[in-house]
Amino acid sequence: MSSPQTPAAREPDTAEPGRGAARELRAAVRALGRLAAFTLLIPVGVGLTTAFLLSFVIWGCLGIFPFFPTATRMVRSAAGAARWAAGHWSQVPVPPPYRPRPTLERTLHGWYWTGHDYHRNRWFAGMSLDVRWLWTDPATWRDVLWVLADPLVGGGIAAAPVLLVGAGLYGVVQAPLPYDLPFGGPVALLLGLLGPVPIAAGLALARPALRLHGRWTRALLGPTERSRLARRVEQLTEIRLDATEAQAAELRRIERDLHDGAQARLVAVSLRLGAVAALVDRDPGQAKQVATDAQENVTQALQELRDLVRGIHPPVLAERGLVEGVRALALDVPLKVEVRAELPGRAEAPVESAVYFAVSEALTNAVKHGEARHATVHLTHAAGLLRAEVTDDGRGGADPDGGSGLRGIRRRLAAFDGTLTLTSPPGGPTRLIMELPCVLSSLRTSSC
């Protein structure tokens, strides 16, 4: 005896393929629309090519060079839009490969130094600096190559599926129309039958063509291996300088805390013990009181030393790991903190220390600047990255360049090739995502 609910129970299974096909069709139509947008931008590329070549000719023939930086920046803007489209539409990220613009320095005598020559006029010096910077950057000429070649190659990749769908639609629309030819009827029937074929072919090719267009853009506009190595050297140099400055600042802080805290109390203890030696014979009661005060100073000095050591490397972090260290940290923060962690092992001690103090700074900012009442700390590890996400319900509006706290977090993470991503709209919530490359060890071992 069959149950009346059996067809209803099977209905989601039969409907799922239909929903999947509709989803695939929507994705294909979306990709086709983006390819059509690329096709419409072909005249823009032709116009930029003309403008750049014209500025180059004016510079070479007439010696008028200000048009060259303007045309080059227009080309760079178009290339930046193509990189954005490749990352957001084709899902092929293309990082910008440009060298940073040199700074214009002014000497004590009022001249401007461009890194190559001196100029009296600031505008002329800035223009000379821009021309030299753009001319010597290899990415400029890769952009020019892209502008020259993209209308043919990129435009051809984008236009092929669009033309197929257009031809198919044309055949379907023209099929019912009357024909005066002797074989008008068979021709109309053939167009009606074959019209859906190029439409289906164009829709099937839309998404692969979109990805191929993104790879073409990355091949020409992405950073080369040489530029990546040069940029990496610059980043390592900046990280080394930041780490050296941070280490010197930390040493000065430790020296100041020792000088103003434990050292001062130990000096006071020494003086009180000398007084005890002088009072022990003639006034034992007073000597006992002075000894008691000295003992209290020693206790306070020990507590200050423990706090100092905890600021350098917390004992709970060394003994119990990052997760328990963050949980202990959450108990000391004057707001409700929820800690969630999915870490199958432990990271190296320097990495754990960097994440611990970064989370501590993030929670401190949430209390001090964000006026938050609740925060969440989520620790995970996937794809070789240790990820710490701190979210609070504060007022938001955090600026990564506006305070030393977030810059300190970024500098601390950069020493381990880590990154900081901040999302803090006005009104909140504030979300910090910290990621560091790290290989976790087993919980049974002590290090990576």
CSV table of C-alpha atoms in Angstrom, one decimal:
chain,number,residue,atom,x,y,z
A,1,MET,CA,0.0,0.0,0.0
A,2,SER,CA,1.6,3.2,-1.1
A,3,SER,CA,1.6,6.3,1.0
A,4,PRO,CA,0.0,9.4,-0.4
A,5,GLN,CA,3.0,11.4,0.7
A,6,THR,CA,5.4,9.6,-1.6
A,7,PRO,CA,5.1,11.9,-4.6
A,8,ALA,CA,5.4,15.0,-2.3
A,9,ALA,CA,8.5,13.5,-0.8
A,10,ARG,CA,10.1,13.0,-4.2
A,11,GLU,CA,9.1,16.5,-5.4
A,12,PRO,CA,12.3,18.2,-4.2
A,13,ASP,CA,14.4,15.6,-5.9
A,14,THR,CA,12.7,16.2,-9.2
A,15,ALA,CA,12.7,19.9,-8.8
A,16,GLU,CA,16.4,20.2,-7.9
A,17,PRO,CA,17.6,19.6,-11.5
A,18,GLY,CA,15.2,22.2,-12.8
A,19,ARG,CA,16.5,24.8,-10.3
A,20,GLY,CA,20.1,23.9,-11.2
A,21,ALA,CA,19.4,24.3,-14.9
A,22,ALA,CA,17.7,27.7,-14.2
A,23,ARG,CA,20.7,28.8,-12.1
A,24,GLU,CA,23.1,27.8,-14.9
A,25,LEU,CA,21.0,29.6,-17.5
A,26,ARG,CA,21.0,32.8,-15.3
A,27,ALA,CA,24.8,32.5,-14.9
A,28,ALA,CA,25.3,32.1,-18.7
A,29,VAL,CA,23.0,35.1,-19.4
A,30,ARG,CA,24.9,37.2,-16.9
A,31,ALA,CA,28.3,36.2,-18.4
A,32,LEU,CA,26.9,37.0,-21.9
A,33,GLY,CA,25.9,40.5,-20.7
A,34,ARG,CA,29.4,41.1,-19.3
A,35,LEU,CA,30.9,39.9,-22.6
A,36,ALA,CA,28.6,42.3,-24.4
A,37,ALA,CA,29.9,45.1,-22.1
A,38,PHE,CA,33.5,44.2,-23.1
A,39,THR,CA,32.5,44.3,-26.7
A,40,LEU,CA,31.0,47.8,-26.4
A,41,LEU,CA,34.3,49.0,-24.8
A,42,ILE,CA,36.3,48.1,-28.0
A,43,PRO,CA,35.9,51.7,-29.4
A,44,VAL,CA,37.1,53.1,-26.1
A,45,GLY,CA,40.3,51.0,-26.4
A,46,VAL,CA,40.8,52.3,-30.0
A,47,GLY,CA,40.3,55.9,-28.8
A,48,LEU,CA,42.9,55.5,-26.0
A,49,THR,CA,45.3,54.0,-28.4
A,50,THR,CA,44.9,57.0,-30.7
A,51,ALA,CA,45.3,59.4,-27.9
A,52,PHE,CA,48.4,57.8,-26.6
A,53,LEU,CA,50.1,57.6,-30.0
A,54,LEU,CA,49.2,61.2,-30.7
A,55,SER,CA,50.7,62.4,-27.4
A,56,PHE,CA,53.8,60.4,-28.1
A,57,VAL,CA,54.1,62.0,-31.6
A,58,ILE,CA,53.6,65.5,-30.2
A,59,TRP,CA,56.3,64.9,-27.6
A,60,GLY,CA,58.7,63.5,-30.2
A,61,CYS,CA,58.1,66.0,-32.9
A,62,LEU,CA,57.3,69.2,-31.0
A,63,GLY,CA,58.9,68.6,-27.7
A,64,ILE,CA,55.6,69.1,-25.8
A,65,PHE,CA,55.6,66.4,-23.2
A,66,PRO,CA,52.7,67.2,-20.7
A,67,PHE,CA,50.3,65.3,-22.9
A,68,PHE,CA,52.2,62.1,-22.4
A,69,PRO,CA,51.5,61.7,-18.6
A,70,THR,CA,47.8,62.6,-19.2
A,71,ALA,CA,47.4,60.0,-21.9
A,72,THR,CA,49.3,57.4,-19.9
A,73,ARG,CA,47.1,58.0,-16.9
A,74,MET,CA,44.0,57.5,-19.1
A,75,VAL,CA,45.5,54.2,-20.3
A,76,ARG,CA,46.2,53.2,-16.7
A,77,SER,CA,42.6,54.1,-15.7
A,78,ALA,CA,41.3,51.8,-18.5
A,79,ALA,CA,43.7,49.1,-17.4
A,80,GLY,CA,42.6,49.4,-13.8
A,81,ALA,CA,39.0,49.0,-14.9
A,82,ALA,CA,40.0,45.9,-16.8
A,83,ARG,CA,41.7,44.5,-13.7
A,84,TRP,CA,38.6,45.2,-11.7
A,85,ALA,CA,36.4,43.5,-14.2
A,86,ALA,CA,38.7,40.5,-14.4
A,87,GLY,CA,38.6,40.1,-10.6
A,88,HIS,CA,34.9,40.7,-10.1
A,89,TRP,CA,33.4,39.4,-13.3
A,90,SER,CA,35.8,36.7,-14.5
A,91,GLN,CA,36.9,35.7,-11.0
A,92,VAL,CA,40.6,36.1,-12.1
A,93,PRO,CA,42.3,38.5,-9.7
A,94,VAL,CA,44.8,40.8,-11.3
A,95,PRO,CA,46.9,42.8,-8.9
A,96,PRO,CA,48.3,46.2,-10.1
A,97,PRO,CA,52.0,45.9,-11.1
A,98,TYR,CA,52.9,49.6,-11.0
A,99,ARG,CA,55.9,51.0,-9.2
A,100,PRO,CA,55.2,53.6,-6.5
A,101,ARG,CA,55.5,57.2,-7.5
A,102,PRO,CA,58.7,58.8,-6.2
A,103,THR,CA,58.5,61.7,-3.9
A,104,LEU,CA,59.4,65.2,-4.9
A,105,GLU,CA,62.0,66.6,-2.5
A,106,ARG,CA,62.7,70.3,-1.9
A,107,THR,CA,66.2,71.3,-1.0
A,108,LEU,CA,67.2,74.0,1.5
A,109,HIS,CA,67.9,76.4,-1.3
A,110,GLY,CA,64.4,76.2,-2.7
A,111,TRP,CA,65.1,73.8,-5.7
A,112,TYR,CA,63.2,70.7,-6.3
A,113,TRP,CA,65.0,67.3,-6.7
A,114,THR,CA,63.3,64.7,-8.8
A,115,GLY,CA,65.8,62.0,-8.2
A,116,HIS,CA,67.4,62.8,-11.5
A,117,ASP,CA,67.7,66.6,-11.8
A,118,TYR,CA,66.9,69.9,-10.1
A,119,HIS,CA,64.2,72.3,-11.1
A,120,ARG,CA,63.2,75.7,-9.8
A,121,ASN,CA,59.5,75.5,-10.7
A,122,ARG,CA,57.4,73.0,-8.7
A,123,TRP,CA,55.0,72.3,-11.5
A,124,PHE,CA,57.7,71.6,-14.0
A,125,ALA,CA,59.6,69.5,-11.5
A,126,GLY,CA,56.5,67.4,-10.8
A,127,MET,CA,55.8,67.0,-14.5
A,128,SER,CA,59.4,65.9,-15.1
A,129,LEU,CA,59.1,63.5,-12.2
A,130,ASP,CA,55.9,62.0,-13.6
A,131,VAL,CA,57.3,61.6,-17.1
A,132,ARG,CA,60.4,59.8,-15.9
A,133,TRP,CA,58.4,57.6,-13.5
A,134,LEU,CA,55.9,56.6,-16.2
A,135,TRP,CA,58.5,56.2,-18.9
A,136,THR,CA,60.8,53.9,-16.8
A,137,ASP,CA,58.0,51.7,-15.4
A,138,PRO,CA,57.7,48.5,-17.5
A,139,ALA,CA,54.0,48.3,-16.5
A,140,THR,CA,53.3,51.4,-18.6
A,141,TRP,CA,54.4,49.6,-21.8
A,142,ARG,CA,52.5,46.5,-20.9
A,143,ASP,CA,49.4,48.7,-20.5
A,144,VAL,CA,50.1,50.2,-23.9
A,145,LEU,CA,50.5,46.7,-25.4
A,146,TRP,CA,47.2,45.7,-23.9
A,147,VAL,CA,45.5,48.8,-25.3
A,148,LEU,CA,46.9,48.0,-28.7
A,149,ALA,CA,46.0,44.3,-28.7
A,150,ASP,CA,42.9,44.1,-26.6
A,151,PRO,CA,40.5,45.4,-29.3
A,152,LEU,CA,41.6,42.4,-31.5
A,153,VAL,CA,42.2,39.6,-29.0
A,154,GLY,CA,40.1,40.5,-26.0
A,155,GLY,CA,37.4,41.9,-28.3
A,156,GLY,CA,37.4,38.7,-30.3
A,157,ILE,CA,37.1,36.5,-27.2
A,158,ALA,CA,34.2,38.7,-25.9
A,159,ALA,CA,32.4,39.1,-29.2
A,160,ALA,CA,32.3,35.4,-30.3
A,161,PRO,CA,29.5,34.2,-27.9
A,162,VAL,CA,27.6,37.5,-28.4
A,163,LEU,CA,27.7,37.2,-32.2
A,164,LEU,CA,26.5,33.6,-31.9
A,165,VAL,CA,23.5,34.5,-29.8
A,166,GLY,CA,22.8,37.5,-32.0
A,167,ALA,CA,22.9,35.4,-35.2
A,168,GLY,CA,20.6,32.8,-33.6
A,169,LEU,CA,18.1,35.5,-32.5
A,170,TYR,CA,18.2,37.0,-35.9
A,171,GLY,CA,17.3,33.7,-37.5
A,172,VAL,CA,14.5,33.1,-35.1
A,173,VAL,CA,13.1,36.5,-35.7
A,174,GLN,CA,13.4,36.4,-39.5
A,175,ALA,CA,11.9,32.9,-39.8
A,176,PRO,CA,8.2,33.9,-39.7
A,177,LEU,CA,8.7,36.8,-42.1
A,178,PRO,CA,7.5,36.3,-45.8
A,179,TYR,CA,10.2,35.6,-48.4
A,180,ASP,CA,9.9,36.5,-52.1
A,181,LEU,CA,12.5,34.0,-53.1
A,182,PRO,CA,11.5,30.8,-54.9
A,183,PHE,CA,12.6,28.7,-51.9
A,184,GLY,CA,11.5,31.2,-49.3
A,185,GLY,CA,9.5,28.7,-47.3
A,186,PRO,CA,12.3,26.2,-46.9
A,187,VAL,CA,14.7,29.0,-46.1
A,188,ALA,CA,12.4,30.3,-43.3
A,189,LEU,CA,12.0,26.8,-42.0
A,190,LEU,CA,15.7,26.2,-42.0
A,191,LEU,CA,16.3,29.5,-40.1
A,192,GLY,CA,13.7,28.6,-37.6
A,193,LEU,CA,15.2,25.2,-36.9
A,194,LEU,CA,18.8,26.3,-36.8
A,195,GLY,CA,18.3,29.5,-34.9
A,196,PRO,CA,18.3,28.0,-31.4
A,197,VAL,CA,21.6,26.1,-32.2
A,198,PRO,CA,23.9,29.2,-32.2
A,199,ILE,CA,21.9,30.6,-29.3
A,200,ALA,CA,22.6,27.5,-27.2
A,201,ALA,CA,26.2,27.5,-28.4
A,202,GLY,CA,26.7,31.2,-27.5
A,203,LEU,CA,25.2,30.6,-24.0
A,204,ALA,CA,27.4,27.5,-23.5
A,205,LEU,CA,30.5,29.4,-24.5
A,206,ALA,CA,29.7,32.6,-22.5
A,207,ARG,CA,31.2,31.5,-19.1
A,208,PRO,CA,34.3,29.9,-20.5
A,209,ALA,CA,34.9,32.9,-22.8
A,210,LEU,CA,34.5,35.2,-19.7
A,211,ARG,CA,37.2,33.3,-17.8
A,212,LEU,CA,39.4,33.2,-20.9
A,213,HIS,CA,39.0,37.0,-21.2
A,214,GLY,CA,40.1,37.3,-17.5
A,215,ARG,CA,43.2,35.2,-18.1
A,216,TRP,CA,44.1,37.3,-21.2
A,217,THR,CA,43.8,40.4,-19.1
A,218,ARG,CA,46.0,38.9,-16.3
A,219,ALA,CA,48.6,37.8,-18.9
A,220,LEU,CA,49.1,41.4,-20.1
A,221,LEU,CA,48.2,43.5,-17.1
A,222,GLY,CA,49.3,41.3,-14.2
A,223,PRO,CA,52.7,41.7,-12.5
A,224,THR,CA,55.6,39.8,-14.0
A,225,GLU,CA,57.8,37.6,-12.0
A,226,ARG,CA,60.5,40.2,-12.0
A,227,SER,CA,58.1,42.9,-10.7
A,228,ARG,CA,56.8,40.6,-8.1
A,229,LEU,CA,60.3,39.9,-6.9
A,230,ALA,CA,61.1,43.6,-6.8
A,231,ARG,CA,58.0,44.3,-4.9
A,232,ARG,CA,58.7,41.5,-2.5
A,233,VAL,CA,62.2,42.9,-1.8
A,234,GLU,CA,60.6,46.3,-1.1
A,235,GLN,CA,58.1,44.8,1.2
A,236,LEU,CA,60.8,42.8,3.1
A,237,THR,CA,62.8,46.0,3.4
A,238,GLU,CA,59.9,47.9,4.9
A,239,ILE,CA,59.1,44.9,7.2
A,240,ARG,CA,62.7,44.8,8.4
A,241,LEU,CA,62.7,48.5,9.1
A,242,ASP,CA,59.3,48.3,10.9
A,243,ALA,CA,60.5,45.3,12.9
A,244,THR,CA,63.7,47.1,13.9
A,245,GLU,CA,61.8,50.2,15.0
A,246,ALA,CA,59.2,48.1,16.9
A,247,GLN,CA,62.0,46.1,18.6
A,248,ALA,CA,63.8,49.3,19.7
A,249,ALA,CA,60.5,50.8,21.0
A,250,GLU,CA,59.8,47.6,22.9
A,251,LEU,CA,63.2,47.7,24.5
A,252,ARG,CA,62.7,51.3,25.5
A,253,ARG,CA,59.4,50.4,27.0
A,254,ILE,CA,60.9,47.6,29.0
A,255,GLU,CA,63.7,49.8,30.2
A,256,ARG,CA,61.3,52.5,31.2
A,257,ASP,CA,59.0,50.1,33.1
A,258,LEU,CA,62.0,48.6,34.9
A,259,HIS,CA,63.5,51.9,35.8
A,260,ASP,CA,60.2,53.5,36.9
A,261,GLY,CA,58.7,50.4,38.5
A,262,ALA,CA,60.6,47.5,39.9
A,263,GLN,CA,64.0,49.3,40.1
A,264,ALA,CA,62.5,52.2,42.1
A,265,ARG,CA,60.8,49.8,44.5
A,266,LEU,CA,64.0,47.7,45.0
A,267,VAL,CA,65.9,50.9,45.8
A,268,ALA,CA,63.3,51.8,48.3
A,269,VAL,CA,63.6,48.3,49.8
A,270,SER,CA,67.4,48.7,50.1
A,271,LEU,CA,67.0,52.0,51.9
A,272,ARG,CA,64.4,50.5,54.3
A,273,LEU,CA,66.6,47.5,55.0
A,274,GLY,CA,69.4,50.0,55.9
A,275,ALA,CA,67.0,51.7,58.3
A,276,VAL,CA,66.0,48.4,59.8
A,277,ALA,CA,69.7,47.7,60.6
A,278,ALA,CA,70.0,51.1,62.3
A,279,LEU,CA,66.7,50.7,64.3
A,280,VAL,CA,66.8,47.1,65.3
A,281,ASP,CA,68.8,47.7,68.5
A,282,ARG,CA,67.3,51.0,69.8
A,283,ASP,CA,63.7,50.7,68.5
A,284,PRO,CA,62.6,47.1,67.6
A,285,GLY,CA,59.0,48.1,67.1
A,286,GLN,CA,59.9,50.8,64.5
A,287,ALA,CA,62.3,48.4,62.9
A,288,LYS,CA,59.5,45.8,62.5
A,289,GLN,CA,57.3,48.4,60.9
A,290,VAL,CA,60.0,49.4,58.4
A,291,ALA,CA,60.6,45.7,57.6
A,292,THR,CA,56.9,45.2,57.0
A,293,ASP,CA,56.9,48.2,54.6
A,294,ALA,CA,60.0,46.7,52.8
A,295,GLN,CA,58.2,43.4,52.4
A,296,GLU,CA,55.2,45.1,50.8
A,297,ASN,CA,57.5,46.9,48.4
A,298,VAL,CA,59.1,43.6,47.5
A,299,THR,CA,55.7,42.1,46.8
A,300,GLN,CA,54.7,45.0,44.6
A,301,ALA,CA,58.0,44.8,42.8
A,302,LEU,CA,57.4,41.1,42.1
A,303,GLN,CA,53.9,41.9,40.8
A,304,GLU,CA,55.2,44.6,38.5
A,305,LEU,CA,57.9,42.2,37.2
A,306,ARG,CA,55.2,39.6,36.5
A,307,ASP,CA,53.1,42.2,34.7
A,308,LEU,CA,56.2,43.1,32.6
A,309,VAL,CA,56.9,39.5,31.7
A,310,ARG,CA,53.2,39.0,30.8
A,311,GLY,CA,53.5,42.0,28.5
A,312,ILE,CA,56.5,40.4,26.8
A,313,HIS,CA,55.2,36.8,26.5
A,314,PRO,CA,52.3,35.8,28.7
A,315,PRO,CA,52.9,32.5,30.6
A,316,VAL,CA,49.5,31.2,29.8
A,317,LEU,CA,50.3,31.6,26.1
A,318,ALA,CA,53.5,29.6,26.5
A,319,GLU,CA,52.0,26.9,28.7
A,320,ARG,CA,48.5,26.4,27.2
A,321,GLY,CA,48.6,27.8,23.7
A,322,LEU,CA,46.8,30.5,21.7
A,323,VAL,CA,43.2,29.5,22.3
A,324,GLU,CA,43.5,29.4,26.1
A,325,GLY,CA,45.6,32.6,26.0
A,326,VAL,CA,42.9,34.4,24.1
A,327,ARG,CA,40.2,33.0,26.5
A,328,ALA,CA,42.2,34.3,29.5
A,329,LEU,CA,42.6,37.6,27.7
A,330,ALA,CA,38.8,37.8,27.2
A,331,LEU,CA,38.3,37.5,30.9
A,332,ASP,CA,40.3,40.6,31.6
A,333,VAL,CA,38.5,42.8,29.0
A,334,PRO,CA,35.6,44.9,30.4
A,335,LEU,CA,33.0,43.6,27.9
A,336,LYS,CA,31.4,40.3,27.0
A,337,VAL,CA,33.7,38.4,24.7
A,338,GLU,CA,32.8,35.1,23.0
A,339,VAL,CA,35.7,33.0,21.9
A,340,ARG,CA,35.3,30.3,19.3
A,341,ALA,CA,38.2,28.2,18.0
A,342,GLU,CA,38.8,25.4,15.6
A,343,LEU,CA,42.5,24.8,15.8
A,344,PRO,CA,43.7,21.2,15.4
A,345,GLY,CA,47.2,22.1,16.7
A,346,ARG,CA,49.5,24.8,17.8
A,347,ALA,CA,51.4,27.4,15.8
A,348,GLU,CA,55.0,28.5,16.3
A,349,ALA,CA,55.5,30.6,19.5
A,350,PRO,CA,56.3,33.9,17.6
A,351,VAL,CA,53.1,33.5,15.5
A,352,GLU,CA,51.0,32.8,18.6
A,353,SER,CA,52.4,35.8,20.3
A,354,ALA,CA,51.7,38.0,17.3
A,355,VAL,CA,48.1,36.9,17.0
A,356,TYR,CA,47.6,37.1,20.8
A,357,PHE,CA,48.8,40.7,21.0
A,358,ALA,CA,46.9,41.7,17.8
A,359,VAL,CA,43.7,40.3,19.3
A,360,SER,CA,44.4,42.1,22.6
A,361,GLU,CA,44.9,45.4,20.7
A,362,ALA,CA,41.7,44.8,18.7
A,363,LEU,CA,39.7,44.2,21.9
A,364,THR,CA,41.2,47.3,23.5
A,365,ASN,CA,40.2,49.4,20.6
A,366,ALA,CA,36.7,48.0,20.8
A,367,VAL,CA,36.4,49.2,24.4
A,368,LYS,CA,38.3,52.4,24.1
A,369,HIS,CA,37.2,53.8,20.8
A,370,GLY,CA,34.3,51.7,19.6
A,371,GLU,CA,32.3,51.7,22.9
A,372,ALA,CA,31.4,48.1,22.2
A,373,ARG,CA,29.4,45.9,24.7
A,374,HIS,CA,29.9,42.6,23.0
A,375,ALA,CA,32.7,41.1,20.9
A,376,THR,CA,33.4,37.8,19.2
A,377,VAL,CA,36.8,36.2,18.5
A,378,HIS,CA,36.9,33.4,16.0
A,379,LEU,CA,40.2,31.4,15.5
A,380,THR,CA,40.5,29.0,12.6
A,381,HIS,CA,43.1,27.4,10.4
A,382,ALA,CA,42.6,26.5,6.7
A,383,ALA,CA,44.7,26.4,3.5
A,384,GLY,CA,47.9,27.1,5.5
A,385,LEU,CA,46.5,30.3,7.0
A,386,LEU,CA,45.9,31.0,10.7
A,387,ARG,CA,42.9,33.3,10.8
A,388,ALA,CA,41.7,35.4,13.7
A,389,GLU,CA,38.5,37.3,13.2
A,390,VAL,CA,37.4,39.9,15.8
A,391,THR,CA,33.9,41.4,15.5
A,392,ASP,CA,32.4,43.9,17.9
A,393,ASP,CA,29.1,45.8,18.1
A,394,GLY,CA,30.7,49.2,18.6
A,395,ARG,CA,29.9,52.4,16.8
A,396,GLY,CA,32.3,51.6,13.9
A,397,GLY,CA,34.1,54.2,11.7
A,398,ALA,CA,37.5,52.8,12.4
A,399,ASP,CA,40.3,54.1,10.1
A,400,PRO,CA,43.4,51.9,9.6
A,401,ASP,CA,45.4,55.0,8.9
A,402,GLY,CA,44.0,57.2,11.7
A,403,GLY,CA,45.5,55.5,14.8
A,404,SER,CA,48.6,53.9,15.9
A,405,GLY,CA,46.8,50.8,17.2
A,406,LEU,CA,45.7,49.4,13.9
A,407,ARG,CA,49.0,50.4,12.3
A,408,GLY,CA,50.7,48.5,15.1
A,409,ILE,CA,48.6,45.4,14.4
A,410,ARG,CA,49.4,45.6,10.7
A,411,ARG,CA,53.1,46.0,11.4
A,412,ARG,CA,53.1,43.1,13.8
A,413,LEU,CA,51.4,40.8,11.3
A,414,ALA,CA,53.5,42.0,8.4
A,415,ALA,CA,56.6,40.6,10.1
A,416,PHE,CA,55.1,37.1,9.4
A,417,ASP,CA,53.7,37.9,6.0
A,418,GLY,CA,50.3,38.4,7.6
A,419,THR,CA,47.5,40.7,6.4
A,420,LEU,CA,44.9,42.8,8.1
A,421,THR,CA,41.4,43.4,6.6
A,422,LEU,CA,39.2,45.9,8.3
A,423,THR,CA,35.5,46.5,7.7
A,424,SER,CA,34.0,49.2,9.9
A,425,PRO,CA,31.1,51.2,8.5
A,426,PRO,CA,29.8,54.1,10.6
A,427,GLY,CA,27.4,52.7,13.1
A,428,GLY,CA,29.1,49.4,13.2
A,429,PRO,CA,29.8,46.6,13.4
A,430,THR,CA,33.6,46.5,13.2
A,431,ARG,CA,35.2,43.4,11.8
A,432,LEU,CA,39.0,42.7,11.8
A,433,ILE,CA,40.3,39.7,9.9
A,434,MET,CA,43.9,38.8,10.6
A,435,GLU,CA,45.6,36.1,8.5
A,436,LEU,CA,49.1,34.6,8.9
A,437,PRO,CA,50.8,31.8,6.9
A,438,CYS,CA,51.4,29.1,9.4
A,439,VAL,CA,51.6,25.3,9.7
A,440,LEU,CA,50.1,23.9,12.8
A,441,SER,CA,51.8,21.1,14.7
A,442,SER,CA,50.0,18.3,16.5
A,443,LEU,CA,48.7,19.0,19.9
A,444,ARG,CA,51.2,16.4,21.3
A,445,THR,CA,54.2,18.4,20.1
A,446,SER,CA,55.4,21.7,21.3
A,447,SER,CA,56.4,23.5,18.1
A,448,CYS,CA,55.7,23.5,14.3
